[in-house]
Amino acid sequence: MNKRMDAIRSLIANPQPDALSADNKPAPLPRVSSGSVRSMKDSFSGVERENEELREKLAAAVVVQEIDPGLIDPSPIADRFREQEDAGFEALKESIKARGQEVPVLLRAHPTEAGRYQSAYGHRRIRAARELGVSVRAVIRALSDEDLVVAQGVENSARQDLSFIERAVFAARLEDAGHERSVVQDALSVDKAEASKLISVAKAIPADIIKAVGRAPKIGRPRWQALADALKAHRGAAKAIRAVISKPDFVGRDSDARFLKLLSAATQAPDEPQNGKSEARTVVAATGQKIARVKNSGRDLKISFDQGLDAAFASFLVEQIPSLFATYVEANGKGEAGEGDALANQQREQE
């Protein structure tokens, strides 16, 4: 309290000069510390850096160019199958003809041929423009080989219009071209396990068989895996498949129907004996579900049904054997149809 009273007395005894007096000199400016100056300099430098980044972004902004499609080569690694009758491509072509190309394609300068380009994606748009005789609207960027295939795969994954086998073949082609498995994963937006499954299926089925089937857009991994398993399990499967492919009516079927025809041929193909021995073969449904295993020892034919199968199916099959035999006899001309009916009736009487 004494200190406070002393301070008050000092103010009363020594009054301060009138701050509003005209004789007063201007008060000196407060001294700014060197730290504050540095802070202001840093702020200006930060603004300049931001301006520089903005200038770089503007310089790198997307610029769409008109390119002659005759100067554009496809990506070194194809990611989709080209089919003779592609309704989707025809619709795209008509759309470009009527409204122009709305979405630009992505290109890079050709790595070895000056004045030419390679496409990362937009292959069908380029093909449509070429057939229509118009320029292609394109964005050109500097892309490494890895950047090219990743951009190619990601764009297709975003559209989700590649079939399973197209994705599988693309993955296998990437690996065969020397790309790391991580690049395959990035290009297809899949994890390591899924990439392995894709590559495994593609490499298990001969390329000519895949080409004969085509895109098969409604056939997923389970049934393609079933076909791969059948080719591994039965020596006669590939031969039976190629026999079906060579038939005149095979090409006239749609892609999904062609696949189902080949899967049926593969799973029902007889084993080609090696050293007088016959291996058991697996019977697979069109859905990919394993039904039974069949083994022909030369003396008898044994059918073992899968444990997970409904037991009622086995009973149903046994009941159908007489009529199936009659149908077989009639279709193959190995006897009169009446003989088959008689055999069926005789078996019913014995039951």
PDB file of C-alpha atoms in Angstrom, residues 56-204:
ATOM      1  CA  GLU A  56       4.105 -23.095 -62.538  1.00  0.00           C
ATOM      2  CA  LYS A  57       0.591 -24.502 -62.209  1.00  0.00           C
ATOM      3  CA  LEU A  58      -0.707 -22.110 -64.824  1.00  0.00           C
ATOM      4  CA  ALA A  59       2.123 -23.082 -67.153  1.00  0.00           C
ATOM      5  CA  ALA A  60       1.287 -26.767 -66.633  1.00  0.00           C
ATOM      6  CA  ALA A  61      -2.458 -26.300 -67.051  1.00  0.00           C
ATOM      7  CA  VAL A  62      -4.275 -28.822 -69.242  1.00  0.00           C
ATOM      8  CA  VAL A  63      -4.088 -27.779 -72.871  1.00  0.00           C
ATOM      9  CA  VAL A  64      -6.210 -29.762 -75.318  1.00  0.00           C
ATOM     10  CA  GLN A  65      -4.665 -30.067 -78.783  1.00  0.00           C
ATOM     11  CA  GLU A  66      -6.015 -31.290 -82.108  1.00  0.00           C
ATOM     12  CA  ILE A  67      -3.892 -34.254 -83.307  1.00  0.00           C
ATOM     13  CA  ASP A  68      -4.049 -36.215 -86.541  1.00  0.00           C
ATOM     14  CA  PRO A  69      -5.032 -39.788 -85.507  1.00  0.00           C
ATOM     15  CA  GLY A  70      -2.662 -41.099 -88.167  1.00  0.00           C
ATOM     16  CA  LEU A  71       0.225 -39.882 -85.992  1.00  0.00           C
ATOM     17  CA  ILE A  72      -0.916 -41.835 -82.921  1.00  0.00           C
ATOM     18  CA  ASP A  73       0.296 -45.352 -82.122  1.00  0.00           C
ATOM     19  CA  PRO A  74      -1.375 -47.512 -79.476  1.00  0.00           C
ATOM     20  CA  SER A  75       0.148 -48.183 -76.076  1.00  0.00           C
ATOM     21  CA  PRO A  76       2.843 -50.886 -76.219  1.00  0.00           C
ATOM     22  CA  ILE A  77       0.643 -53.034 -73.947  1.00  0.00           C
ATOM     23  CA  ALA A  78      -2.958 -53.560 -75.040  1.00  0.00           C
ATOM     24  CA  ASP A  79      -5.533 -53.592 -72.249  1.00  0.00           C
ATOM     25  CA  ARG A  80      -8.701 -54.584 -74.105  1.00  0.00           C
ATOM     26  CA  PHE A  81      -9.751 -57.033 -76.778  1.00  0.00           C
ATOM     27  CA  ARG A  82     -10.914 -55.859 -80.158  1.00  0.00           C
ATOM     28  CA  GLU A  83     -13.949 -57.774 -81.337  1.00  0.00           C
ATOM     29  CA  GLN A  84     -15.381 -57.962 -84.823  1.00  0.00           C
ATOM     30  CA  GLU A  85     -18.811 -56.806 -83.704  1.00  0.00           C
ATOM     31  CA  ASP A  86     -18.559 -54.169 -80.986  1.00  0.00           C
ATOM     32  CA  ALA A  87     -21.886 -52.415 -80.465  1.00  0.00           C
ATOM     33  CA  GLY A  88     -20.309 -50.141 -77.872  1.00  0.00           C
ATOM     34  CA  PHE A  89     -17.708 -48.896 -80.334  1.00  0.00           C
ATOM     35  CA  GLU A  90     -20.320 -48.206 -82.989  1.00  0.00           C
ATOM     36  CA  ALA A  91     -22.343 -46.190 -80.464  1.00  0.00           C
ATOM     37  CA  LEU A  92     -19.217 -44.212 -79.510  1.00  0.00           C
ATOM     38  CA  LYS A  93     -18.470 -43.551 -83.167  1.00  0.00           C
ATOM     39  CA  GLU A  94     -21.991 -42.252 -83.789  1.00  0.00           C
ATOM     40  CA  SER A  95     -21.757 -40.029 -80.702  1.00  0.00           C
ATOM     41  CA  ILE A  96     -18.490 -38.438 -81.879  1.00  0.00           C
ATOM     42  CA  LYS A  97     -19.943 -37.970 -85.344  1.00  0.00           C
ATOM     43  CA  ALA A  98     -23.032 -36.203 -83.968  1.00  0.00           C
ATOM     44  CA  ARG A  99     -21.618 -34.193 -81.033  1.00  0.00           C
ATOM     45  CA  GLY A 100     -17.868 -34.298 -81.404  1.00  0.00           C
ATOM     46  CA  GLN A 101     -15.321 -35.808 -79.046  1.00  0.00           C
ATOM     47  CA  GLU A 102     -16.280 -34.595 -75.579  1.00  0.00           C
ATOM     48  CA  VAL A 103     -13.521 -36.268 -73.515  1.00  0.00           C
ATOM     49  CA  PRO A 104      -9.894 -35.812 -74.643  1.00  0.00           C
ATOM     50  CA  VAL A 105      -7.451 -38.722 -74.815  1.00  0.00           C
ATOM     51  CA  LEU A 106      -4.062 -38.840 -73.078  1.00  0.00           C
ATOM     52  CA  LEU A 107      -0.909 -39.085 -75.200  1.00  0.00           C
ATOM     53  CA  ARG A 108       2.831 -38.929 -74.801  1.00  0.00           C
ATOM     54  CA  ALA A 109       5.471 -38.127 -77.394  1.00  0.00           C
ATOM     55  CA  HIS A 110       6.648 -41.349 -79.034  1.00  0.00           C
ATOM     56  CA  PRO A 111       9.893 -42.382 -77.289  1.00  0.00           C
ATOM     57  CA  THR A 112      11.690 -43.366 -80.521  1.00  0.00           C
ATOM     58  CA  GLU A 113       9.854 -41.746 -83.455  1.00  0.00           C
ATOM     59  CA  ALA A 114       9.907 -37.962 -83.688  1.00  0.00           C
ATOM     60  CA  GLY A 115       6.619 -36.308 -84.546  1.00  0.00           C
ATOM     61  CA  ARG A 116       4.526 -39.301 -83.460  1.00  0.00           C
ATOM     62  CA  TYR A 117       2.633 -40.120 -80.249  1.00  0.00           C
ATOM     63  CA  GLN A 118       1.613 -43.076 -78.110  1.00  0.00           C
ATOM     64  CA  SER A 119      -1.755 -43.261 -76.405  1.00  0.00           C
ATOM     65  CA  ALA A 120      -2.135 -43.930 -72.684  1.00  0.00           C
ATOM     66  CA  TYR A 121      -5.911 -44.174 -72.904  1.00  0.00           C
ATOM     67  CA  GLY A 122      -8.694 -43.337 -75.296  1.00  0.00           C
ATOM     68  CA  HIS A 123      -7.832 -46.036 -77.843  1.00  0.00           C
ATOM     69  CA  ARG A 124     -11.411 -46.445 -79.041  1.00  0.00           C
ATOM     70  CA  ARG A 125     -11.878 -42.669 -79.371  1.00  0.00           C
ATOM     71  CA  ILE A 126      -8.729 -42.544 -81.500  1.00  0.00           C
ATOM     72  CA  ARG A 127      -9.944 -45.428 -83.642  1.00  0.00           C
ATOM     73  CA  ALA A 128     -13.352 -43.763 -84.078  1.00  0.00           C
ATOM     74  CA  ALA A 129     -11.730 -40.453 -85.098  1.00  0.00           C
ATOM     75  CA  ARG A 130      -9.501 -42.286 -87.568  1.00  0.00           C
ATOM     76  CA  GLU A 131     -12.486 -44.015 -89.182  1.00  0.00           C
ATOM     77  CA  LEU A 132     -14.452 -40.744 -89.254  1.00  0.00           C
ATOM     78  CA  GLY A 133     -11.515 -38.830 -90.726  1.00  0.00           C
ATOM     79  CA  VAL A 134     -11.427 -36.177 -87.980  1.00  0.00           C
ATOM     80  CA  SER A 135      -8.762 -34.905 -85.584  1.00  0.00           C
ATOM     81  CA  VAL A 136      -8.381 -36.264 -82.069  1.00  0.00           C
ATOM     82  CA  ARG A 137      -8.701 -33.918 -79.088  1.00  0.00           C
ATOM     83  CA  ALA A 138      -5.785 -34.861 -76.848  1.00  0.00           C
ATOM     84  CA  VAL A 139      -3.753 -33.859 -73.819  1.00  0.00           C
ATOM     85  CA  ILE A 140      -0.007 -34.482 -74.236  1.00  0.00           C
ATOM     86  CA  ARG A 141       2.145 -35.140 -71.184  1.00  0.00           C
ATOM     87  CA  ALA A 142       5.641 -36.412 -70.461  1.00  0.00           C
ATOM     88  CA  LEU A 143       5.062 -39.982 -69.237  1.00  0.00           C
ATOM     89  CA  SER A 144       7.520 -42.730 -68.384  1.00  0.00           C
ATOM     90  CA  ASP A 145       6.696 -46.313 -69.366  1.00  0.00           C
ATOM     91  CA  GLU A 146       5.342 -46.947 -65.860  1.00  0.00           C
ATOM     92  CA  ASP A 147       3.335 -43.704 -65.865  1.00  0.00           C
ATOM     93  CA  LEU A 148       1.843 -44.715 -69.205  1.00  0.00           C
ATOM     94  CA  VAL A 149       0.569 -48.144 -68.153  1.00  0.00           C
ATOM     95  CA  VAL A 150      -0.626 -46.939 -64.742  1.00  0.00           C
ATOM     96  CA  ALA A 151      -2.619 -44.107 -66.342  1.00  0.00           C
ATOM     97  CA  GLN A 152      -3.948 -46.597 -68.872  1.00  0.00           C
ATOM     98  CA  GLY A 153      -5.089 -49.076 -66.221  1.00  0.00           C
ATOM     99  CA  VAL A 154      -6.474 -46.538 -63.754  1.00  0.00           C
ATOM    100  CA  GLU A 155      -8.610 -44.868 -66.430  1.00  0.00           C
ATOM    101  CA  ASN A 156     -10.116 -48.226 -67.406  1.00  0.00           C
ATOM    102  CA  SER A 157     -10.629 -49.247 -63.780  1.00  0.00           C
ATOM    103  CA  ALA A 158     -12.512 -46.003 -63.170  1.00  0.00           C
ATOM    104  CA  ARG A 159     -14.888 -46.868 -66.006  1.00  0.00           C
ATOM    105  CA  GLN A 160     -15.116 -50.501 -64.835  1.00  0.00           C
ATOM    106  CA  ASP A 161     -15.886 -51.738 -68.351  1.00  0.00           C
ATOM    107  CA  LEU A 162     -13.031 -54.208 -68.792  1.00  0.00           C
ATOM    108  CA  SER A 163     -14.109 -57.830 -68.421  1.00  0.00           C
ATOM    109  CA  PHE A 164     -12.294 -60.180 -66.056  1.00  0.00           C
ATOM    110  CA  ILE A 165     -10.252 -61.857 -68.765  1.00  0.00           C
ATOM    111  CA  GLU A 166      -9.234 -58.502 -70.292  1.00  0.00           C
ATOM    112  CA  ARG A 167      -7.946 -57.401 -66.881  1.00  0.00           C
ATOM    113  CA  ALA A 168      -6.181 -60.742 -66.409  1.00  0.00           C
ATOM    114  CA  VAL A 169      -4.460 -60.609 -69.803  1.00  0.00           C
ATOM    115  CA  PHE A 170      -3.474 -56.947 -69.262  1.00  0.00           C
ATOM    116  CA  ALA A 171      -1.904 -57.877 -65.917  1.00  0.00           C
ATOM    117  CA  ALA A 172       0.032 -60.761 -67.490  1.00  0.00           C
ATOM    118  CA  ARG A 173       1.228 -58.555 -70.356  1.00  0.00           C
ATOM    119  CA  LEU A 174       2.490 -55.940 -67.905  1.00  0.00           C
ATOM    120  CA  GLU A 175       4.490 -58.553 -66.016  1.00  0.00           C
ATOM    121  CA  ASP A 176       5.825 -60.116 -69.223  1.00  0.00           C
ATOM    122  CA  ALA A 177       6.981 -56.638 -70.297  1.00  0.00           C
ATOM    123  CA  GLY A 178       9.160 -56.482 -67.193  1.00  0.00           C
ATOM    124  CA  HIS A 179       7.059 -54.287 -64.926  1.00  0.00           C
ATOM    125  CA  GLU A 180       7.168 -54.929 -61.193  1.00  0.00           C
ATOM    126  CA  ARG A 181       4.154 -56.534 -59.538  1.00  0.00           C
ATOM    127  CA  SER A 182       3.553 -53.224 -57.707  1.00  0.00           C
ATOM    128  CA  VAL A 183       3.044 -51.521 -61.080  1.00  0.00           C
ATOM    129  CA  VAL A 184       0.472 -54.181 -61.998  1.00  0.00           C
ATOM    130  CA  GLN A 185      -1.339 -53.492 -58.720  1.00  0.00           C
ATOM    131  CA  ASP A 186      -1.344 -49.718 -59.317  1.00  0.00           C
ATOM    132  CA  ALA A 187      -2.473 -50.045 -62.918  1.00  0.00           C
ATOM    133  CA  LEU A 188      -5.431 -52.270 -62.034  1.00  0.00           C
ATOM    134  CA  SER A 189      -6.156 -50.815 -58.570  1.00  0.00           C
ATOM    135  CA  VAL A 190      -5.940 -54.256 -56.937  1.00  0.00           C
ATOM    136  CA  ASP A 191      -4.028 -55.749 -54.030  1.00  0.00           C
ATOM    137  CA  LYS A 192      -1.178 -58.240 -54.326  1.00  0.00           C
ATOM    138  CA  ALA A 193      -3.393 -61.320 -53.934  1.00  0.00           C
ATOM    139  CA  GLU A 194      -5.841 -60.234 -56.646  1.00  0.00           C
ATOM    140  CA  ALA A 195      -3.003 -59.371 -59.032  1.00  0.00           C
ATOM    141  CA  SER A 196      -1.603 -62.872 -58.534  1.00  0.00           C
ATOM    142  CA  LYS A 197      -4.989 -64.457 -59.302  1.00  0.00           C
ATOM    143  CA  LEU A 198      -5.387 -62.407 -62.478  1.00  0.00           C
ATOM    144  CA  ILE A 199      -1.942 -63.330 -63.769  1.00  0.00           C
ATOM    145  CA  SER A 200      -2.328 -66.982 -62.785  1.00  0.00           C
ATOM    146  CA  VAL A 201      -5.560 -67.418 -64.760  1.00  0.00           C
ATOM    147  CA  ALA A 202      -4.230 -65.600 -67.833  1.00  0.00           C
ATOM    148  CA  LYS A 203      -1.084 -67.741 -67.947  1.00  0.00           C
ATOM    149  CA  ALA A 204      -2.946 -71.016 -67.375  1.00  0.00           C
TER     150      ALA A 204
END
